[in-house]
Amino acid sequence: MDHPRDIQLIERCGEGLPPEARAEIDAHLAVCDDCAERYRQTRATWEALGGWSAEPEFGDLADRVCQKIAAGDSDPPPVYRLHDWVWPVTRVAASVAAAVLLGYAAGLAVRPAPSVIVMTGEPDPQQAAAEL
């Protein structure tokens, strides 16, 4: 027999295999230490998950909310004061203004100086194109 796949080891843990396939895997596990170790790890995981319930318990949350409403216990709404948000907004505005000014200054620094074309006499399109 080839080495059993992980799904076969999981099925072996869950007793989901037919008796002949189970006997074949058991015989292989008896002679292959690597597969036996993989089976022990799979079996330990299977047993750890055995006590875990996959069903969500929504009733508990609903009951707690209903009890809280019935008791009239409600936390007061949070109070936001002016100084809680003024400084963060001011910092963001200053950062944006600084970025705009730096971008504008960088644009001025790399802009080429305008060139002056002096035309003497009759306009020559080829000369004007060459000077550009």
Short mmCIF file of C-alpha atoms in Angstrom, two decimals:
data_model
loop_
_atom_site.label_atom_id
_atom_site.label_comp_id
_atom_site.label_asym_id
_atom_site.label_seq_id
_atom_site.Cartn_x
_atom_site.Cartn_y
_atom_site.Cartn_z
CA MET A 1 0.00 0.00 0.00
CA ASP A 2 1.08 3.55 -0.69
CA HIS A 3 1.29 6.00 2.16
CA PRO A 4 -2.24 7.03 3.20
CA ARG A 5 -3.34 10.55 2.36
CA ASP A 6 -4.29 12.96 5.14
CA ILE A 7 -8.00 12.62 4.36
CA GLN A 8 -7.71 8.85 4.82
CA LEU A 9 -6.09 9.35 8.22
CA ILE A 10 -8.87 11.75 9.19
CA GLU A 11 -11.49 9.24 8.06
CA ARG A 12 -9.66 6.58 10.09
CA CYS A 13 -9.93 8.80 13.18
CA GLY A 14 -13.63 9.35 12.59
CA GLU A 15 -14.41 5.69 12.02
CA GLY A 16 -15.69 6.55 8.54
CA LEU A 17 -13.78 3.91 6.61
CA PRO A 18 -15.03 0.50 5.50
CA PRO A 19 -13.47 -2.39 7.46
CA GLU A 20 -11.17 -3.53 4.61
CA ALA A 21 -9.72 -0.02 4.05
CA ARG A 22 -9.34 0.41 7.79
CA ALA A 23 -7.44 -2.88 8.08
CA GLU A 24 -5.17 -1.88 5.18
CA ILE A 25 -4.32 1.49 6.79
CA ASP A 26 -3.75 -0.17 10.20
CA ALA A 27 -1.36 -2.67 8.59
CA HIS A 28 0.58 0.18 6.94
CA LEU A 29 0.73 2.18 10.18
CA ALA A 30 2.24 -0.85 11.92
CA VAL A 31 5.26 -0.85 9.58
CA CYS A 32 5.69 2.85 8.66
CA ASP A 33 6.90 5.08 11.49
CA ASP A 34 6.37 8.33 9.53
CA CYS A 35 2.74 7.55 8.78
CA ALA A 36 2.19 6.32 12.33
CA GLU A 37 3.46 9.67 13.64
CA ARG A 38 1.20 11.55 11.20
CA TYR A 39 -1.73 9.42 12.41
CA ARG A 40 -0.90 10.16 16.08
CA GLN A 41 -0.88 13.90 15.34
CA THR A 42 -4.11 13.66 13.36
CA ARG A 43 -5.71 11.62 16.14
CA ALA A 44 -4.64 14.16 18.79
CA THR A 45 -6.15 16.99 16.72
CA TRP A 46 -9.32 14.95 16.17
CA GLU A 47 -9.71 14.37 19.90
CA ALA A 48 -9.02 18.02 20.72
CA LEU A 49 -11.72 19.11 18.29
CA GLY A 50 -14.12 16.46 19.55
CA GLY A 51 -15.33 18.64 22.41
CA TRP A 52 -15.73 21.70 20.23
CA SER A 53 -19.20 22.61 19.10
CA ALA A 54 -19.47 24.22 15.69
CA GLU A 55 -22.98 25.45 16.40
CA PRO A 56 -23.09 29.17 17.24
CA GLU A 57 -24.97 30.18 20.32
CA PHE A 58 -26.91 33.27 19.30
CA GLY A 59 -29.45 32.90 22.09
CA ASP A 60 -26.97 33.97 24.74
CA LEU A 61 -26.30 37.32 23.06
CA ALA A 62 -29.98 37.98 22.42
CA ASP A 63 -30.82 37.16 26.04
CA ARG A 64 -28.14 39.52 27.34
CA VAL A 65 -29.36 42.36 25.12
CA CYS A 66 -32.96 41.83 26.19
CA GLN A 67 -31.96 41.74 29.86
CA LYS A 68 -29.96 44.96 29.46
CA ILE A 69 -32.91 46.71 27.82
CA ALA A 70 -35.36 45.43 30.42
CA ALA A 71 -33.12 46.54 33.28
CA GLY A 72 -32.90 50.04 31.84
CA ASP A 73 -29.14 50.03 32.28
CA SER A 74 -27.70 52.04 29.48
CA ASP A 75 -24.42 53.77 29.28
CA PRO A 76 -24.66 57.49 28.67
CA PRO A 77 -23.75 58.54 25.15
CA PRO A 78 -20.15 59.64 24.77
CA VAL A 79 -19.52 63.35 25.08
CA TYR A 80 -17.30 64.84 22.42
CA ARG A 81 -15.60 68.05 23.35
CA LEU A 82 -14.15 70.58 20.96
CA HIS A 83 -10.56 69.97 21.99
CA ASP A 84 -10.94 66.22 21.27
CA TRP A 85 -10.91 66.78 17.52
CA VAL A 86 -9.48 70.25 16.89
CA TRP A 87 -5.81 69.30 17.17
CA PRO A 88 -5.97 66.22 14.94
CA VAL A 89 -7.86 68.17 12.27
CA THR A 90 -5.42 71.07 12.55
CA ARG A 91 -2.46 68.72 12.12
CA VAL A 92 -3.99 67.16 9.03
CA ALA A 93 -4.78 70.57 7.51
CA ALA A 94 -1.23 71.80 8.22
CA SER A 95 0.22 68.67 6.63
CA VAL A 96 -1.88 69.13 3.50
CA ALA A 97 -0.93 72.81 3.26
CA ALA A 98 2.77 71.99 3.68
CA ALA A 99 2.56 69.31 0.98
CA VAL A 100 0.86 71.72 -1.44
CA LEU A 101 3.41 74.44 -0.81
CA LEU A 102 6.35 72.04 -1.20
CA GLY A 103 4.87 70.73 -4.44
CA TYR A 104 4.40 74.24 -5.77
CA ALA A 105 7.98 75.22 -4.81
CA ALA A 106 9.35 72.06 -6.45
CA GLY A 107 7.40 72.88 -9.60
CA LEU A 108 8.91 76.37 -9.70
CA ALA A 109 12.41 74.99 -9.16
CA VAL A 110 12.30 72.58 -12.08
CA ARG A 111 10.39 74.75 -14.54
CA PRO A 112 12.65 75.85 -17.41
CA ALA A 113 13.13 79.55 -17.95
CA PRO A 114 11.18 80.94 -20.89
CA SER A 115 13.24 81.36 -24.00
CA VAL A 116 13.15 84.57 -26.00
CA ILE A 117 13.05 84.33 -29.73
CA VAL A 118 14.24 87.46 -31.47
CA MET A 119 13.10 87.74 -35.01
CA THR A 120 14.93 89.97 -37.38
CA GLY A 121 13.64 90.59 -40.80
CA GLU A 122 11.27 88.24 -42.54
CA PRO A 123 9.88 85.40 -40.37
CA ASP A 124 11.49 82.08 -41.25
CA PRO A 125 9.46 79.07 -40.02
CA GLN A 126 12.47 76.71 -40.23
CA GLN A 127 14.63 79.05 -38.14
CA ALA A 128 11.86 79.47 -35.56
CA ALA A 129 11.42 75.71 -35.34
CA ALA A 130 15.16 75.19 -34.96
CA GLU A 131 15.33 77.71 -32.11
CA LEU A 132 12.53 75.99 -30.25
#
